mmCIF file of C-alpha atoms and ligand atoms in Angstrom:
data_model
loop_
_atom_site.group_PDB
_atom_site.id
_atom_site.type_symbol
_atom_site.label_atom_id
_atom_site.label_comp_id
_atom_site.label_asym_id
_atom_site.label_seq_id
_atom_site.Cartn_x
_atom_site.Cartn_y
_atom_site.Cartn_z
ATOM 1 C CA MET N 1 83.403 92.668 111.204
ATOM 2 C CA LYS N 2 82.227 92.167 114.648
ATOM 3 C CA THR N 3 85.288 93.676 116.662
ATOM 4 C CA ASN N 4 83.639 93.139 119.843
ATOM 5 C CA GLU N 5 84.407 89.574 119.786
ATOM 6 C CA LEU N 6 88.026 90.274 119.368
ATOM 7 C CA LYS N 7 90.459 90.817 122.000
ATOM 8 C CA LEU N 8 91.866 94.416 121.531
ATOM 9 C CA LEU N 9 95.554 93.844 121.529
ATOM 10 C CA TYR N 10 96.685 97.842 120.996
ATOM 11 C CA GLU N 11 94.725 100.531 119.844
ATOM 12 C CA GLY N 12 97.032 103.369 118.303
ATOM 13 C CA LYS N 13 96.368 107.244 116.700
ATOM 14 C CA ALA N 14 95.070 105.792 113.749
ATOM 15 C CA LYS N 15 94.430 101.745 114.203
ATOM 16 C CA LYS N 16 93.342 98.910 116.460
ATOM 17 C CA ILE N 17 95.115 95.672 116.492
ATOM 18 C CA TYR N 18 92.601 92.725 117.527
ATOM 19 C CA GLU N 19 93.607 89.248 117.881
ATOM 20 C CA LYS N 20 92.459 86.976 115.553
ATOM 21 C CA SER N 21 94.370 83.473 116.248
ATOM 22 C CA SER N 22 98.176 82.843 117.423
ATOM 23 C CA ASP N 23 99.939 83.886 114.988
ATOM 24 C CA GLU N 24 97.451 86.498 113.026
ATOM 25 C CA VAL N 25 95.817 89.958 113.858
ATOM 26 C CA ILE N 26 93.005 91.897 112.384
ATOM 27 C CA ILE N 27 94.199 95.357 111.500
ATOM 28 C CA TYR N 28 91.234 97.941 112.230
ATOM 29 C CA PHE N 29 91.453 101.745 110.724
ATOM 30 C CA LYS N 30 90.024 104.248 112.384
ATOM 31 C CA ASP N 31 88.460 107.765 111.326
ATOM 32 C CA ASP N 32 90.656 109.561 113.713
ATOM 33 C CA VAL N 33 93.597 111.813 112.382
ATOM 34 C CA THR N 34 96.292 113.539 114.848
ATOM 35 C CA ALA N 35 99.257 115.151 113.858
ATOM 36 C CA PHE N 36 101.879 116.923 116.343
ATOM 37 C CA ASN N 37 101.806 114.256 118.146
ATOM 38 C CA GLY N 38 98.491 113.797 119.062
ATOM 39 C CA ILE N 39 98.344 117.461 119.983
ATOM 40 C CA LYS N 40 95.816 118.329 117.371
ATOM 41 C CA LYS N 41 92.900 115.711 116.735
ATOM 42 C CA ASP N 42 89.994 114.898 114.712
ATOM 43 C CA SER N 43 87.413 112.179 113.464
ATOM 44 C CA ILE N 44 86.863 112.710 110.060
ATOM 45 C CA ILE N 45 84.485 110.377 108.555
ATOM 46 C CA GLY N 46 85.643 107.794 105.969
ATOM 47 C CA LYS N 47 89.565 108.317 106.565
ATOM 48 C CA GLY N 48 89.743 104.878 107.918
ATOM 49 C CA LYS N 49 88.550 103.251 104.342
ATOM 50 C CA ILE N 50 90.357 105.209 102.360
ATOM 51 C CA ASN N 51 93.780 104.382 104.210
ATOM 52 C CA LYS N 52 92.995 100.764 104.601
ATOM 53 C CA LEU N 53 92.629 100.406 100.502
ATOM 54 C CA ILE N 54 95.839 102.667 99.725
ATOM 55 C CA THR N 55 97.638 100.183 102.396
ATOM 56 C CA SER N 56 96.568 96.870 101.140
ATOM 57 C CA PHE N 57 97.344 98.176 97.495
ATOM 58 C CA PHE N 58 100.772 99.199 98.236
ATOM 59 C CA PHE N 59 101.383 95.947 100.411
ATOM 60 C CA LYS N 60 100.153 93.796 97.660
ATOM 61 C CA MET N 61 102.169 95.504 95.240
ATOM 62 C CA ILE N 62 105.787 95.392 97.610
ATOM 63 C CA GLU N 63 104.863 91.587 97.951
ATOM 64 C CA GLU N 64 104.165 91.169 94.602
ATOM 65 C CA LYS N 65 108.077 92.619 93.935
ATOM 66 C CA GLY N 66 109.671 89.716 96.781
ATOM 67 C CA ILE N 67 109.436 91.793 99.564
ATOM 68 C CA PRO N 68 107.719 90.267 102.657
ATOM 69 C CA THR N 69 104.943 92.040 104.312
ATOM 70 C CA HIS N 70 102.411 91.543 107.463
ATOM 71 C CA PHE N 71 99.636 91.731 104.781
ATOM 72 C CA ILE N 72 97.341 88.204 104.786
ATOM 73 C CA SER N 73 93.993 89.260 103.271
ATOM 74 C CA ASP N 74 91.331 91.884 102.943
ATOM 75 C CA VAL N 75 88.269 91.474 105.763
ATOM 76 C CA ASP N 76 85.789 94.475 105.071
ATOM 77 C CA ASP N 77 85.944 98.376 104.339
ATOM 78 C CA ASN N 78 87.928 99.217 107.219
ATOM 79 C CA SER N 79 89.977 96.438 107.939
ATOM 80 C CA PHE N 80 92.723 93.271 107.227
ATOM 81 C CA VAL N 81 94.302 90.301 108.361
ATOM 82 C CA ALA N 82 97.852 90.339 108.695
ATOM 83 C CA LYS N 83 101.155 87.920 110.407
ATOM 84 C CA LYS N 84 101.356 88.954 114.330
ATOM 85 C CA VAL N 85 104.586 90.012 113.664
ATOM 86 C CA LYS N 86 106.708 91.571 116.729
ATOM 87 C CA ILE N 87 107.646 95.195 115.978
ATOM 88 C CA ILE N 88 110.971 96.672 116.047
ATOM 89 C CA PRO N 89 110.642 100.266 117.587
ATOM 90 C CA LEU N 90 111.904 101.884 115.013
ATOM 91 C CA GLU N 91 110.386 104.804 112.545
ATOM 92 C CA VAL N 92 112.346 104.537 109.102
ATOM 93 C CA ILE N 93 111.933 107.518 107.368
ATOM 94 C CA ILE N 94 112.626 107.936 103.396
ATOM 95 C CA ARG N 95 113.390 111.130 102.250
ATOM 96 C CA ASN N 96 113.698 111.859 98.174
ATOM 97 C CA TYR N 97 112.559 115.867 98.489
ATOM 98 C CA THR N 98 113.271 118.072 101.541
ATOM 99 C CA ALA N 99 110.098 118.716 103.539
ATOM 100 C CA GLY N 100 108.891 118.787 107.094
ATOM 101 C CA SER N 101 110.919 118.502 109.864
ATOM 102 C CA PHE N 102 114.012 117.857 107.721
ATOM 103 C CA CYS N 103 113.710 121.517 106.465
ATOM 104 C CA LYS N 104 112.989 122.477 109.797
ATOM 105 C CA ARG N 105 116.041 120.897 111.566
ATOM 106 C CA TYR N 106 118.717 121.819 108.996
ATOM 107 C CA GLY N 107 116.853 125.371 107.749
ATOM 108 C CA ILE N 108 116.832 123.938 104.471
ATOM 109 C CA GLU N 109 114.124 125.256 101.600
ATOM 110 C CA LYS N 110 111.529 122.765 100.929
ATOM 111 C CA GLY N 111 110.652 120.826 98.004
ATOM 112 C CA ILE N 112 114.722 120.368 96.524
ATOM 113 C CA LYS N 113 115.446 116.767 95.327
ATOM 114 C CA ILE N 114 117.646 114.788 97.000
ATOM 115 C CA GLN N 115 120.014 113.100 94.289
ATOM 116 C CA LYS N 116 120.910 110.096 96.716
ATOM 117 C CA PRO N 117 117.580 108.425 98.966
ATOM 118 C CA ILE N 118 118.199 109.494 102.769
ATOM 119 C CA VAL N 119 117.022 106.911 105.479
ATOM 120 C CA GLU N 120 116.564 108.587 108.850
ATOM 121 C CA TYR N 121 115.402 106.485 111.982
ATOM 122 C CA SER N 122 113.348 107.438 114.743
ATOM 123 C CA LEU N 123 112.885 105.599 117.872
ATOM 124 C CA LYS N 124 109.005 104.803 118.597
ATOM 125 C CA ASP N 125 108.637 106.352 121.578
ATOM 126 C CA ASP N 126 105.362 108.891 122.311
ATOM 127 C CA ASP N 127 106.762 110.121 125.388
ATOM 128 C CA LEU N 128 110.278 111.019 123.824
ATOM 129 C CA GLY N 129 108.399 112.666 121.210
ATOM 130 C CA ASP N 130 109.905 109.480 118.446
ATOM 131 C CA PRO N 131 113.455 111.445 118.632
ATOM 132 C CA MET N 132 116.233 111.115 115.780
ATOM 133 C CA ILE N 133 118.200 108.371 116.622
ATOM 134 C CA CYS N 134 121.353 107.338 114.107
ATOM 135 C CA LYS N 135 122.690 103.563 113.037
ATOM 136 C CA ASN N 136 125.602 103.563 115.686
ATOM 137 C CA VAL N 137 123.736 104.330 118.603
ATOM 138 C CA ILE N 138 120.615 101.753 117.727
ATOM 139 C CA LEU N 139 123.409 99.200 117.463
ATOM 140 C CA SER N 140 124.919 100.272 121.069
ATOM 141 C CA LEU N 141 121.121 100.565 122.540
ATOM 142 C CA LYS N 142 120.801 96.932 121.495
ATOM 143 C CA GLN N 143 117.609 97.747 119.608
ATOM 144 C CA VAL N 144 118.249 95.245 116.452
ATOM 145 C CA GLU N 145 120.811 93.790 115.386
ATOM 146 C CA GLU N 146 123.717 95.079 112.750
ATOM 147 C CA LYS N 147 121.950 91.909 110.137
ATOM 148 C CA ILE N 148 118.207 93.023 110.408
ATOM 149 C CA LEU N 149 119.474 96.626 110.514
ATOM 150 C CA ASN N 150 120.803 96.412 107.181
ATOM 151 C CA ARG N 151 118.045 94.515 106.166
ATOM 152 C CA LEU N 152 115.506 97.268 106.983
ATOM 153 C CA GLU N 153 117.734 99.885 104.868
ATOM 154 C CA TYR N 154 117.796 97.393 102.046
ATOM 155 C CA TYR N 155 113.940 97.118 101.982
ATOM 156 C CA SER N 156 113.250 100.623 102.714
ATOM 157 C CA LEU N 157 115.133 101.853 99.251
ATOM 158 C CA LYS N 158 113.596 98.392 97.211
ATOM 159 C CA ILE N 159 110.279 100.098 98.220
ATOM 160 C CA ASN N 160 111.242 103.542 97.459
ATOM 161 C CA ASN N 161 112.163 102.477 93.733
ATOM 162 C CA ILE N 162 109.054 100.681 93.167
ATOM 163 C CA LEU N 163 106.218 103.118 94.824
ATOM 164 C CA SER N 164 108.521 106.289 93.179
ATOM 165 C CA SER N 165 108.434 105.006 89.793
ATOM 166 C CA PHE N 166 104.534 103.483 90.106
ATOM 167 C CA LEU N 167 103.566 107.178 91.555
ATOM 168 C CA GLU N 168 105.993 109.090 88.494
ATOM 169 C CA GLU N 169 103.726 107.300 86.063
ATOM 170 C CA LYS N 170 100.856 109.161 88.144
ATOM 171 C CA ASN N 171 102.392 112.383 87.797
ATOM 172 C CA ILE N 172 102.998 112.042 91.651
ATOM 173 C CA ILE N 173 105.643 112.954 93.487
ATOM 174 C CA LEU N 174 107.153 110.474 96.578
ATOM 175 C CA VAL N 175 108.520 113.296 98.693
ATOM 176 C CA ASP N 176 109.136 111.275 102.211
ATOM 177 C CA TYR N 177 107.404 108.640 104.390
ATOM 178 C CA LYS N 178 107.635 106.401 107.316
ATOM 179 C CA LEU N 179 107.852 102.657 107.533
ATOM 180 C CA GLU N 180 108.002 100.067 110.379
ATOM 181 C CA PHE N 181 108.953 96.585 110.103
ATOM 182 C CA GLY N 182 107.883 93.512 112.639
ATOM 183 C CA ILE N 183 109.515 90.079 112.547
ATOM 184 C CA TYR N 184 108.193 86.694 112.792
ATOM 185 C CA ASP N 185 110.125 83.720 112.660
ATOM 186 C CA ASN N 186 113.145 85.522 112.702
ATOM 187 C CA LYS N 187 111.878 86.878 109.267
ATOM 188 C CA VAL N 188 111.466 90.866 108.599
ATOM 189 C CA TYR N 189 108.155 92.019 107.273
ATOM 190 C CA LEU N 190 106.862 95.660 106.137
ATOM 191 C CA ALA N 191 104.567 96.124 108.820
ATOM 192 C CA ASP N 192 102.293 99.138 109.889
ATOM 193 C CA GLU N 193 100.667 100.822 107.016
ATOM 194 C CA ILE N 194 101.398 102.868 103.793
ATOM 195 C CA SER N 195 98.877 106.013 103.288
ATOM 196 C CA PRO N 196 98.260 109.562 103.079
ATOM 197 C CA ASP N 197 98.589 109.622 106.701
ATOM 198 C CA THR N 198 102.402 108.469 106.803
ATOM 199 C CA CYS N 199 103.641 109.848 103.185
ATOM 200 C CA ARG N 200 103.949 113.340 101.544
ATOM 201 C CA PHE N 201 102.889 112.669 98.333
ATOM 202 C CA TRP N 202 102.847 115.728 95.604
ATOM 203 C CA ASP N 203 101.228 116.679 92.220
ATOM 204 C CA LYS N 204 104.339 116.877 90.047
ATOM 205 C CA ASP N 205 102.917 119.979 88.100
ATOM 206 C CA THR N 206 101.629 122.086 91.231
ATOM 207 C CA MET N 207 103.482 120.440 94.047
ATOM 208 C CA GLU N 208 99.898 120.720 95.911
ATOM 209 C CA SER N 209 99.812 118.030 98.528
ATOM 210 C CA LEU N 210 97.693 115.230 98.609
ATOM 211 C CA ASP N 211 98.666 113.665 102.248
ATOM 212 C CA LYS N 212 98.099 114.670 105.489
ATOM 213 C CA ASP N 213 100.447 117.938 105.603
ATOM 214 C CA VAL N 214 96.375 119.136 104.416
ATOM 215 C CA TYR N 215 95.448 118.663 107.754
ATOM 216 C CA ARG N 216 98.792 119.555 109.555
ATOM 217 C CA GLU N 217 98.730 122.834 107.642
ATOM 218 C CA ASP N 218 95.029 123.774 107.297
ATOM 219 C CA LYS N 219 95.108 123.457 103.850
ATOM 220 C CA GLY N 220 91.774 121.877 102.318
ATOM 221 C CA ASN N 221 89.753 119.188 102.760
ATOM 222 C CA LEU N 222 91.579 115.674 103.867
ATOM 223 C CA ILE N 223 88.818 113.564 102.426
ATOM 224 C CA ASP N 224 88.425 115.413 99.115
ATOM 225 C CA LYS N 225 93.155 114.703 98.868
ATOM 226 C CA TYR N 226 92.961 111.761 99.698
ATOM 227 C CA SER N 227 89.830 110.976 97.376
ATOM 228 C CA GLU N 228 91.748 112.561 94.509
ATOM 229 C CA PHE N 229 95.185 110.750 95.299
ATOM 230 C CA LEU N 230 92.393 107.469 95.102
ATOM 231 C CA ARG N 231 91.487 108.820 91.939
ATOM 232 C CA ARG N 232 94.547 109.714 90.553
ATOM 233 C CA ILE N 233 96.038 105.502 91.569
ATOM 234 C CA ASN N 234 93.267 104.036 89.729
ATOM 235 C CA ILE N 235 91.907 102.106 92.591
HETATM 236 O O1 LIG W 1 107.481 114.886 110.300
HETATM 237 P P1 LIG W 1 108.779 114.315 108.940
HETATM 238 O O2 LIG W 1 109.197 115.505 108.172
HETATM 239 O O3 LIG W 1 110.515 113.847 109.868
HETATM 240 O O4 LIG W 1 107.896 113.323 108.462
HETATM 241 C C1 LIG W 1 108.874 112.884 107.568
HETATM 242 C C2 LIG W 1 107.715 111.569 106.839
HETATM 243 O O5 LIG W 1 107.304 110.897 107.961
HETATM 244 C C3 LIG W 1 106.129 112.101 106.286
HETATM 245 O O6 LIG W 1 105.557 111.458 105.271
HETATM 246 C C4 LIG W 1 105.514 112.008 107.800
HETATM 247 O O7 LIG W 1 104.102 111.519 107.438
HETATM 248 C C5 LIG W 1 105.561 110.791 108.062
HETATM 249 N N1 LIG W 1 106.015 110.802 109.380
HETATM 250 C C6 LIG W 1 105.194 109.336 109.976
HETATM 251 N N2 LIG W 1 104.621 109.287 111.362
HETATM 252 C C7 LIG W 1 105.374 109.646 112.348
HETATM 253 C C8 LIG W 1 106.586 110.828 112.189
HETATM 254 C C9 LIG W 1 106.375 110.640 110.130
HETATM 255 O O8 LIG W 1 104.055 108.770 109.087
HETATM 256 N N3 LIG W 1 105.674 109.246 113.751
#
């Protein structure tokens, strides 16, 4: 894809968004990897391609199960066409097992199964360090309407069932992950990405990480682990 002919609308830590038309964008997955709100960063050749492949795969699966996603069609190794949604400035975090900031915040051991999946929200704001926010504060700050917030939670839990049961068959635990949503024509769409950058995936037998924790915690070669995840889900 000749991105130099397109208008760059936004560049994030791991993706670039180009304008394709008035209602479509092209999402380009970069090789850049960052952790701890950008304090640790590197470029790892091949990462963008793997994350794009995994995101398209999961978005197609989720769309087939009746949840609208911004994914429209594949372009090339690193990019796909998506609906030009207006991103809701919230990160929706779903947790099935204790890990990461949850353990740190509450002083809980890692790897405990959470009986009923937990849905948390963070305000998408790098300068504030994406602070956690509760539903009441979201509503009082008028970030989103209650009807939309309820839909985000409903979709997030449905997506959790779809992904967890698919991955369980591959002997992989979906520990936790982050979703983002957008609005187009007053309708909610799943947006952004679902990849090992935004999820924790553990091998069910060894509890080994097949995700960005490998990079965050210097636990080995990121491409090897992401490729192993690809191989396990057969794409
Ligand atoms: O850091 P924490 O434990 O809260 O992360 C929970 C999940 O959300 C992890 O899978 C992490 O990769 C994802 N996440 C993300 N982007 C963020 C924050 C969390 O993808 N800004």
